[in-house]
Amino acid sequence: MAALDALLPPSCLVCQAEVGVHGALCAGCFARAGFITAPFCARCGVPFMAEGQGGTDGLCGACRDRQPVFRQARGALRYDDFARRVLLPFKHADRTEMAEVLVPMMRRAGAELLARADIVVPVPLHRRRLFTRRYNQAAILARALGRRGGPPVLLDALARRRQTASLDHKSADERVAALEGVIVVRPARRAAIGGRSIVLIDDVMTSGATANACATALLGAGATAVDVLVAARVPDPRLE
């Protein structure tokens, strides 16, 4: 490792500034990271702007109006300019080493969820999108969590029956409709799902429609509960 450091000095994965060890952020980038801390919705984890915004039940308006299928969701980062600088290269530009930065943040944010989980399952990509992108970023995060002492990982528990158009710029109701019946548990994995508490892994959570679709499939296959852990959570503009 010392020889590697001499040939390739460690650099920040975001800005390439010199750092002490490989896979780390420099002090400046770490300071810019928008970590999600309390207060946030007790159910979906969306960040609040102020204490008391969740009312007496600690829920955001969206969760109060329509209870999610999953039990709880937590995110490590607010999906802001800094998070995009990490996640967009990770998702679209083969920068899979970004998982080394994201996973420790996710472990801290989701410690309670991981502690009560039996299995970790990533959100699936459709095979056509997987062929184009060549990797599933959620699976990379799940695998890295498993290597760092997390629960066992079941990478192929879920599948997408058909490819959906981008959910960007769609309303919450449109996202739900687009995902209706799309995500299923693979028949060969139903026995491994039954009776298990599961943490579902994804890179970004927006409305929660994808997480709900996955949770519906997992619960239908006999899972006892489904929590959701993501690298970044998109803030609800109605709360800001």
PDB file of C-alpha atoms in Angstrom:
ATOM      1  CA  MET A   1       0.000   0.000   0.000  1.00  0.00           C
ATOM      2  CA  ALA A   2       2.876   2.379   0.756  1.00  0.00           C
ATOM      3  CA  ALA A   3       4.300   1.720  -2.718  1.00  0.00           C
ATOM      4  CA  LEU A   4       0.880   2.387  -4.256  1.00  0.00           C
ATOM      5  CA  ASP A   5       0.584   5.643  -2.341  1.00  0.00           C
ATOM      6  CA  ALA A   6       3.986   6.712  -3.645  1.00  0.00           C
ATOM      7  CA  LEU A   7       2.971   6.015  -7.244  1.00  0.00           C
ATOM      8  CA  LEU A   8      -0.629   7.202  -6.939  1.00  0.00           C
ATOM      9  CA  PRO A   9      -0.938   9.616  -4.004  1.00  0.00           C
ATOM     10  CA  PRO A  10      -4.393   9.455  -2.370  1.00  0.00           C
ATOM     11  CA  SER A  11      -6.755  12.117  -3.682  1.00  0.00           C
ATOM     12  CA  CYS A  12     -10.272  13.250  -2.808  1.00  0.00           C
ATOM     13  CA  LEU A  13     -12.786  11.325  -4.902  1.00  0.00           C
ATOM     14  CA  VAL A  14     -14.775  14.506  -5.544  1.00  0.00           C
ATOM     15  CA  CYS A  15     -12.250  17.304  -6.131  1.00  0.00           C
ATOM     16  CA  GLN A  16      -8.951  15.374  -6.424  1.00  0.00           C
ATOM     17  CA  ALA A  17      -7.279  17.353  -3.630  1.00  0.00           C
ATOM     18  CA  GLU A  18      -4.607  15.420  -1.715  1.00  0.00           C
ATOM     19  CA  VAL A  19      -5.905  13.330   1.200  1.00  0.00           C
ATOM     20  CA  GLY A  20      -4.381  10.940   3.709  1.00  0.00           C
ATOM     21  CA  VAL A  21      -5.874   7.668   2.467  1.00  0.00           C
ATOM     22  CA  HIS A  22      -7.447   6.319  -0.691  1.00  0.00           C
ATOM     23  CA  GLY A  23     -11.239   6.511  -0.893  1.00  0.00           C
ATOM     24  CA  ALA A  24     -11.581   9.550   1.369  1.00  0.00           C
ATOM     25  CA  LEU A  25     -12.982  13.052   1.033  1.00  0.00           C
ATOM     26  CA  CYS A  26     -10.859  16.115   1.654  1.00  0.00           C
ATOM     27  CA  ALA A  27     -11.799  18.374   4.561  1.00  0.00           C
ATOM     28  CA  GLY A  28     -13.389  20.917   2.233  1.00  0.00           C
ATOM     29  CA  CYS A  29     -15.673  18.422   0.511  1.00  0.00           C
ATOM     30  CA  PHE A  30     -16.587  16.773   3.803  1.00  0.00           C
ATOM     31  CA  ALA A  31     -17.614  20.194   5.132  1.00  0.00           C
ATOM     32  CA  ARG A  32     -19.863  20.709   2.085  1.00  0.00           C
ATOM     33  CA  ALA A  33     -21.624  17.363   2.484  1.00  0.00           C
ATOM     34  CA  GLY A  34     -25.271  17.885   3.413  1.00  0.00           C
ATOM     35  CA  PHE A  35     -25.695  15.121   5.966  1.00  0.00           C
ATOM     36  CA  ILE A  36     -29.296  14.471   6.983  1.00  0.00           C
ATOM     37  CA  THR A  37     -29.658  14.916  10.720  1.00  0.00           C
ATOM     38  CA  ALA A  38     -32.690  15.480  12.925  1.00  0.00           C
ATOM     39  CA  PRO A  39     -35.281  16.791  12.429  1.00  0.00           C
ATOM     40  CA  PHE A  40     -36.633  14.551   9.682  1.00  0.00           C
ATOM     41  CA  CYS A  41     -39.803  12.558   9.036  1.00  0.00           C
ATOM     42  CA  ALA A  42     -39.979   9.575  11.365  1.00  0.00           C
ATOM     43  CA  ARG A  43     -41.331   7.407   8.538  1.00  0.00           C
ATOM     44  CA  CYS A  44     -39.792   8.375   5.190  1.00  0.00           C
ATOM     45  CA  GLY A  45     -36.741  10.268   6.454  1.00  0.00           C
ATOM     46  CA  VAL A  46     -37.321  13.409   4.398  1.00  0.00           C
ATOM     47  CA  PRO A  47     -35.452  16.293   6.080  1.00  0.00           C
ATOM     48  CA  PHE A  48     -37.382  19.024   7.870  1.00  0.00           C
ATOM     49  CA  MET A  49     -36.272  22.624   7.961  1.00  0.00           C
ATOM     50  CA  ALA A  50     -37.140  23.167  11.631  1.00  0.00           C
ATOM     51  CA  GLU A  51     -38.090  21.357  14.822  1.00  0.00           C
ATOM     52  CA  GLY A  52     -41.805  20.745  15.142  1.00  0.00           C
ATOM     53  CA  GLN A  53     -42.381  20.627  11.392  1.00  0.00           C
ATOM     54  CA  GLY A  54     -43.522  17.038  11.744  1.00  0.00           C
ATOM     55  CA  GLY A  55     -46.259  17.838  14.240  1.00  0.00           C
ATOM     56  CA  THR A  56     -47.070  15.573  17.161  1.00  0.00           C
ATOM     57  CA  ASP A  57     -46.603  12.342  15.180  1.00  0.00           C
ATOM     58  CA  GLY A  58     -43.263  13.325  13.621  1.00  0.00           C
ATOM     59  CA  LEU A  59     -44.528  12.685  10.096  1.00  0.00           C
ATOM     60  CA  CYS A  60     -44.333  14.776   6.947  1.00  0.00           C
ATOM     61  CA  GLY A  61     -47.592  15.656   5.213  1.00  0.00           C
ATOM     62  CA  ALA A  62     -47.054  13.090   2.463  1.00  0.00           C
ATOM     63  CA  CYS A  63     -46.688  10.215   4.956  1.00  0.00           C
ATOM     64  CA  ARG A  64     -49.639  11.480   6.954  1.00  0.00           C
ATOM     65  CA  ASP A  65     -51.826  11.535   3.842  1.00  0.00           C
ATOM     66  CA  ARG A  66     -50.620   8.215   2.444  1.00  0.00           C
ATOM     67  CA  GLN A  67     -48.728   5.838   4.733  1.00  0.00           C
ATOM     68  CA  PRO A  68     -45.762   4.232   2.936  1.00  0.00           C
ATOM     69  CA  VAL A  69     -45.687   0.486   2.464  1.00  0.00           C
ATOM     70  CA  PHE A  70     -42.161   0.315   3.893  1.00  0.00           C
ATOM     71  CA  ARG A  71     -41.624   0.634   7.648  1.00  0.00           C
ATOM     72  CA  GLN A  72     -38.982   3.378   7.712  1.00  0.00           C
ATOM     73  CA  ALA A  73     -36.558   5.046   5.312  1.00  0.00           C
ATOM     74  CA  ARG A  74     -33.305   6.837   6.021  1.00  0.00           C
ATOM     75  CA  GLY A  75     -30.894   8.723   3.772  1.00  0.00           C
ATOM     76  CA  ALA A  76     -27.300   9.748   4.344  1.00  0.00           C
ATOM     77  CA  LEU A  77     -27.234  12.979   2.321  1.00  0.00           C
ATOM     78  CA  ARG A  78     -29.613  15.646   1.150  1.00  0.00           C
ATOM     79  CA  TYR A  79     -29.747  15.457  -2.637  1.00  0.00           C
ATOM     80  CA  ASP A  80     -28.060  18.811  -3.282  1.00  0.00           C
ATOM     81  CA  ASP A  81     -25.197  20.052  -5.466  1.00  0.00           C
ATOM     82  CA  PHE A  82     -22.593  18.165  -3.449  1.00  0.00           C
ATOM     83  CA  ALA A  83     -24.561  14.899  -3.520  1.00  0.00           C
ATOM     84  CA  ARG A  84     -24.979  15.230  -7.281  1.00  0.00           C
ATOM     85  CA  ARG A  85     -21.203  15.620  -7.682  1.00  0.00           C
ATOM     86  CA  VAL A  86     -20.825  12.244  -5.993  1.00  0.00           C
ATOM     87  CA  LEU A  87     -23.856  10.353  -7.275  1.00  0.00           C
ATOM     88  CA  LEU A  88     -24.095  11.334 -10.927  1.00  0.00           C
ATOM     89  CA  PRO A  89     -20.576  10.082 -11.775  1.00  0.00           C
ATOM     90  CA  PHE A  90     -21.257   6.999  -9.652  1.00  0.00           C
ATOM     91  CA  LYS A  91     -24.488   6.280 -11.510  1.00  0.00           C
ATOM     92  CA  HIS A  92     -23.648   7.282 -15.071  1.00  0.00           C
ATOM     93  CA  ALA A  93     -19.873   7.562 -15.527  1.00  0.00           C
ATOM     94  CA  ASP A  94     -18.441   4.274 -14.208  1.00  0.00           C
ATOM     95  CA  ARG A  95     -17.151   5.939 -11.027  1.00  0.00           C
ATOM     96  CA  THR A  96     -18.035   2.929  -8.922  1.00  0.00           C
ATOM     97  CA  GLU A  97     -15.285   3.812  -6.437  1.00  0.00           C
ATOM     98  CA  MET A  98     -17.655   6.492  -5.121  1.00  0.00           C
ATOM     99  CA  ALA A  99     -19.301   3.688  -3.141  1.00  0.00           C
ATOM    100  CA  GLU A 100     -16.307   3.820  -0.798  1.00  0.00           C
ATOM    101  CA  VAL A 101     -17.340   7.348   0.199  1.00  0.00           C
ATOM    102  CA  LEU A 102     -21.083   6.712   0.300  1.00  0.00           C
ATOM    103  CA  VAL A 103     -21.254   3.455   2.247  1.00  0.00           C
ATOM    104  CA  PRO A 104     -19.765   4.733   5.547  1.00  0.00           C
ATOM    105  CA  MET A 105     -22.258   7.606   5.432  1.00  0.00           C
ATOM    106  CA  MET A 106     -25.099   5.168   4.779  1.00  0.00           C
ATOM    107  CA  ARG A 107     -23.995   2.926   7.654  1.00  0.00           C
ATOM    108  CA  ARG A 108     -24.184   5.845  10.060  1.00  0.00           C
ATOM    109  CA  ALA A 109     -27.572   7.033   8.780  1.00  0.00           C
ATOM    110  CA  GLY A 110     -29.068   3.539   8.731  1.00  0.00           C
ATOM    111  CA  ALA A 111     -27.432   1.947  11.782  1.00  0.00           C
ATOM    112  CA  GLU A 112     -30.776   1.215  13.442  1.00  0.00           C
ATOM    113  CA  LEU A 113     -32.265  -0.262  10.262  1.00  0.00           C
ATOM    114  CA  LEU A 114     -29.242  -2.456   9.554  1.00  0.00           C
ATOM    115  CA  ALA A 115     -29.118  -3.706  13.147  1.00  0.00           C
ATOM    116  CA  ARG A 116     -32.620  -5.180  12.897  1.00  0.00           C
ATOM    117  CA  ALA A 117     -32.300  -6.543   9.339  1.00  0.00           C
ATOM    118  CA  ASP A 118     -31.834 -10.148   8.287  1.00  0.00           C
ATOM    119  CA  ILE A 119     -31.087  -9.429   4.617  1.00  0.00           C
ATOM    120  CA  VAL A 120     -30.046  -6.501   2.429  1.00  0.00           C
ATOM    121  CA  VAL A 121     -31.666  -6.286  -1.018  1.00  0.00           C
ATOM    122  CA  PRO A 122     -30.883  -3.735  -3.765  1.00  0.00           C
ATOM    123  CA  VAL A 123     -33.472  -2.049  -5.971  1.00  0.00           C
ATOM    124  CA  PRO A 124     -33.264  -3.819  -9.354  1.00  0.00           C
ATOM    125  CA  LEU A 125     -32.540  -2.444 -12.811  1.00  0.00           C
ATOM    126  CA  HIS A 126     -34.304  -3.768 -15.884  1.00  0.00           C
ATOM    127  CA  ARG A 127     -31.989  -6.027 -17.896  1.00  0.00           C
ATOM    128  CA  ARG A 128     -31.893  -3.583 -20.827  1.00  0.00           C
ATOM    129  CA  ARG A 129     -30.808  -0.713 -18.607  1.00  0.00           C
ATOM    130  CA  LEU A 130     -28.326  -3.004 -16.860  1.00  0.00           C
ATOM    131  CA  PHE A 131     -26.866  -3.948 -20.250  1.00  0.00           C
ATOM    132  CA  THR A 132     -26.495  -0.283 -21.181  1.00  0.00           C
ATOM    133  CA  ARG A 133     -25.092   0.889 -17.831  1.00  0.00           C
ATOM    134  CA  ARG A 134     -23.171  -2.370 -17.191  1.00  0.00           C
ATOM    135  CA  TYR A 135     -23.762  -2.260 -13.440  1.00  0.00           C
ATOM    136  CA  ASN A 136     -26.511  -1.671 -10.917  1.00  0.00           C
ATOM    137  CA  GLN A 137     -25.413   1.119  -8.590  1.00  0.00           C
ATOM    138  CA  ALA A 138     -27.811  -0.070  -5.859  1.00  0.00           C
ATOM    139  CA  ALA A 139     -26.249  -3.538  -5.998  1.00  0.00           C
ATOM    140  CA  ILE A 140     -22.758  -2.051  -5.671  1.00  0.00           C
ATOM    141  CA  LEU A 141     -23.840  -0.163  -2.549  1.00  0.00           C
ATOM    142  CA  ALA A 142     -25.522  -3.262  -1.103  1.00  0.00           C
ATOM    143  CA  ARG A 143     -22.456  -5.406  -1.730  1.00  0.00           C
ATOM    144  CA  ALA A 144     -20.176  -2.799  -0.138  1.00  0.00           C
ATOM    145  CA  LEU A 145     -22.439  -2.640   2.924  1.00  0.00           C
ATOM    146  CA  GLY A 146     -22.210  -6.408   3.234  1.00  0.00           C
ATOM    147  CA  ARG A 147     -18.422  -6.310   3.058  1.00  0.00           C
ATOM    148  CA  ARG A 148     -18.367  -3.767   5.880  1.00  0.00           C
ATOM    149  CA  GLY A 149     -20.120  -6.022   8.342  1.00  0.00           C
ATOM    150  CA  GLY A 150     -23.709  -5.526   7.253  1.00  0.00           C
ATOM    151  CA  PRO A 151     -26.364  -8.247   7.005  1.00  0.00           C
ATOM    152  CA  PRO A 152     -26.141 -10.869   4.233  1.00  0.00           C
ATOM    153  CA  VAL A 153     -26.862  -9.495   0.762  1.00  0.00           C
ATOM    154  CA  LEU A 154     -29.326 -11.035  -1.694  1.00  0.00           C
ATOM    155  CA  LEU A 155     -28.454  -9.247  -4.932  1.00  0.00           C
ATOM    156  CA  ASP A 156     -31.021 -10.858  -7.244  1.00  0.00           C
ATOM    157  CA  ALA A 157     -34.088 -11.025  -5.008  1.00  0.00           C
ATOM    158  CA  LEU A 158     -36.044  -8.517  -7.116  1.00  0.00           C
ATOM    159  CA  ALA A 159     -36.583  -8.083 -10.843  1.00  0.00           C
ATOM    160  CA  ARG A 160     -38.296  -5.549 -13.092  1.00  0.00           C
ATOM    161  CA  ARG A 161     -40.852  -7.164 -15.394  1.00  0.00           C
ATOM    162  CA  ARG A 162     -40.635  -4.325 -17.881  1.00  0.00           C
ATOM    163  CA  GLN A 163     -38.574  -1.221 -18.449  1.00  0.00           C
ATOM    164  CA  THR A 164     -40.166   2.040 -17.360  1.00  0.00           C
ATOM    165  CA  ALA A 165     -39.542   5.509 -18.735  1.00  0.00           C
ATOM    166  CA  SER A 166     -37.600   7.925 -16.554  1.00  0.00           C
ATOM    167  CA  LEU A 167     -39.570   8.959 -13.486  1.00  0.00           C
ATOM    168  CA  ASP A 168     -37.909  12.370 -13.423  1.00  0.00           C
ATOM    169  CA  HIS A 169     -40.394  15.237 -13.565  1.00  0.00           C
ATOM    170  CA  LYS A 170     -43.340  12.922 -12.879  1.00  0.00           C
ATOM    171  CA  SER A 171     -45.731  13.593 -10.017  1.00  0.00           C
ATOM    172  CA  ALA A 172     -45.975  11.205  -7.081  1.00  0.00           C
ATOM    173  CA  ASP A 173     -49.193   9.710  -8.456  1.00  0.00           C
ATOM    174  CA  GLU A 174     -47.655   9.303 -11.912  1.00  0.00           C
ATOM    175  CA  ARG A 175     -44.680   7.482 -10.392  1.00  0.00           C
ATOM    176  CA  VAL A 176     -46.972   5.090  -8.541  1.00  0.00           C
ATOM    177  CA  ALA A 177     -48.943   4.369 -11.726  1.00  0.00           C
ATOM    178  CA  ALA A 178     -45.778   3.828 -13.791  1.00  0.00           C
ATOM    179  CA  LEU A 179     -44.471   1.238 -11.313  1.00  0.00           C
ATOM    180  CA  GLU A 180     -47.715  -0.684 -10.857  1.00  0.00           C
ATOM    181  CA  GLY A 181     -46.872  -4.404 -11.088  1.00  0.00           C
ATOM    182  CA  VAL A 182     -43.381  -3.721 -12.462  1.00  0.00           C
ATOM    183  CA  ILE A 183     -41.215  -5.038  -9.606  1.00  0.00           C
ATOM    184  CA  VAL A 184     -41.506  -8.667  -8.506  1.00  0.00           C
ATOM    185  CA  VAL A 185     -39.654 -11.159  -6.324  1.00  0.00           C
ATOM    186  CA  ARG A 186     -37.877 -13.824  -8.340  1.00  0.00           C
ATOM    187  CA  PRO A 187     -39.639 -17.173  -7.709  1.00  0.00           C
ATOM    188  CA  ALA A 188     -36.349 -18.860  -6.770  1.00  0.00           C
ATOM    189  CA  ARG A 189     -35.803 -16.265  -4.025  1.00  0.00           C
ATOM    190  CA  ARG A 190     -39.195 -16.374  -2.325  1.00  0.00           C
ATOM    191  CA  ALA A 191     -38.040 -18.893   0.284  1.00  0.00           C
ATOM    192  CA  ALA A 192     -35.084 -16.661   1.194  1.00  0.00           C
ATOM    193  CA  ILE A 193     -37.433 -13.674   1.617  1.00  0.00           C
ATOM    194  CA  GLY A 194     -40.132 -15.324   3.706  1.00  0.00           C
ATOM    195  CA  GLY A 195     -40.026 -14.457   7.406  1.00  0.00           C
ATOM    196  CA  ARG A 196     -37.120 -12.024   6.989  1.00  0.00           C
ATOM    197  CA  SER A 197     -36.742  -8.356   7.894  1.00  0.00           C
ATOM    198  CA  ILE A 198     -35.194  -6.600   4.918  1.00  0.00           C
ATOM    199  CA  VAL A 199     -33.312  -3.384   4.236  1.00  0.00           C
ATOM    200  CA  LEU A 200     -33.830  -2.190   0.671  1.00  0.00           C
ATOM    201  CA  ILE A 201     -30.881  -0.260  -0.805  1.00  0.00           C
ATOM    202  CA  ASP A 202     -30.930   2.456  -3.467  1.00  0.00           C
ATOM    203  CA  ASP A 203     -28.832   5.444  -4.457  1.00  0.00           C
ATOM    204  CA  VAL A 204     -31.493   8.196  -4.424  1.00  0.00           C
ATOM    205  CA  MET A 205     -35.035   8.373  -3.049  1.00  0.00           C
ATOM    206  CA  THR A 206     -37.431  11.006  -4.363  1.00  0.00           C
ATOM    207  CA  SER A 207     -41.128  10.342  -3.761  1.00  0.00           C
ATOM    208  CA  GLY A 208     -40.692   6.824  -2.399  1.00  0.00           C
ATOM    209  CA  ALA A 209     -42.705   5.238  -5.236  1.00  0.00           C
ATOM    210  CA  THR A 210     -39.909   2.826  -6.203  1.00  0.00           C
ATOM    211  CA  ALA A 211     -39.292   1.902  -2.567  1.00  0.00           C
ATOM    212  CA  ASN A 212     -43.005   1.256  -2.081  1.00  0.00           C
ATOM    213  CA  ALA A 213     -43.178  -0.919  -5.202  1.00  0.00           C
ATOM    214  CA  CYS A 214     -40.227  -2.991  -3.983  1.00  0.00           C
ATOM    215  CA  ALA A 215     -41.631  -3.222  -0.454  1.00  0.00           C
ATOM    216  CA  THR A 216     -45.000  -4.366  -1.812  1.00  0.00           C
ATOM    217  CA  ALA A 217     -43.314  -7.194  -3.724  1.00  0.00           C
ATOM    218  CA  LEU A 218     -41.144  -8.241  -0.760  1.00  0.00           C
ATOM    219  CA  LEU A 219     -44.003  -8.193   1.730  1.00  0.00           C
ATOM    220  CA  GLY A 220     -46.125 -10.135  -0.725  1.00  0.00           C
ATOM    221  CA  ALA A 221     -43.428 -12.811  -0.753  1.00  0.00           C
ATOM    222  CA  GLY A 222     -43.594 -13.115   3.043  1.00  0.00           C
ATOM    223  CA  ALA A 223     -41.054 -10.577   4.336  1.00  0.00           C
ATOM    224  CA  THR A 224     -41.934  -9.462   7.858  1.00  0.00           C
ATOM    225  CA  ALA A 225     -40.895  -5.824   7.291  1.00  0.00           C
ATOM    226  CA  VAL A 226     -39.034  -3.656   4.780  1.00  0.00           C
ATOM    227  CA  ASP A 227     -36.912  -0.639   5.652  1.00  0.00           C
ATOM    228  CA  VAL A 228     -35.187   1.564   3.084  1.00  0.00           C
ATOM    229  CA  LEU A 229     -31.659   2.961   3.164  1.00  0.00           C
ATOM    230  CA  VAL A 230     -30.426   5.329   0.449  1.00  0.00           C
ATOM    231  CA  ALA A 231     -27.314   7.365  -0.209  1.00  0.00           C
ATOM    232  CA  ALA A 232     -29.309  10.555  -0.791  1.00  0.00           C
ATOM    233  CA  ARG A 233     -32.842  11.790  -0.107  1.00  0.00           C
ATOM    234  CA  VAL A 234     -34.451  14.436  -2.276  1.00  0.00           C
ATOM    235  CA  PRO A 235     -35.950  17.145  -0.015  1.00  0.00           C
ATOM    236  CA  ASP A 236     -39.656  17.888  -0.354  1.00  0.00           C
ATOM    237  CA  PRO A 237     -39.931  21.467  -1.672  1.00  0.00           C
ATOM    238  CA  ARG A 238     -43.222  21.841   0.203  1.00  0.00           C
ATOM    239  CA  LEU A 239     -41.272  21.638   3.463  1.00  0.00           C
ATOM    240  CA  GLU A 240     -38.755  24.343   2.606  1.00  0.00           C
TER     241      GLU A 240
END
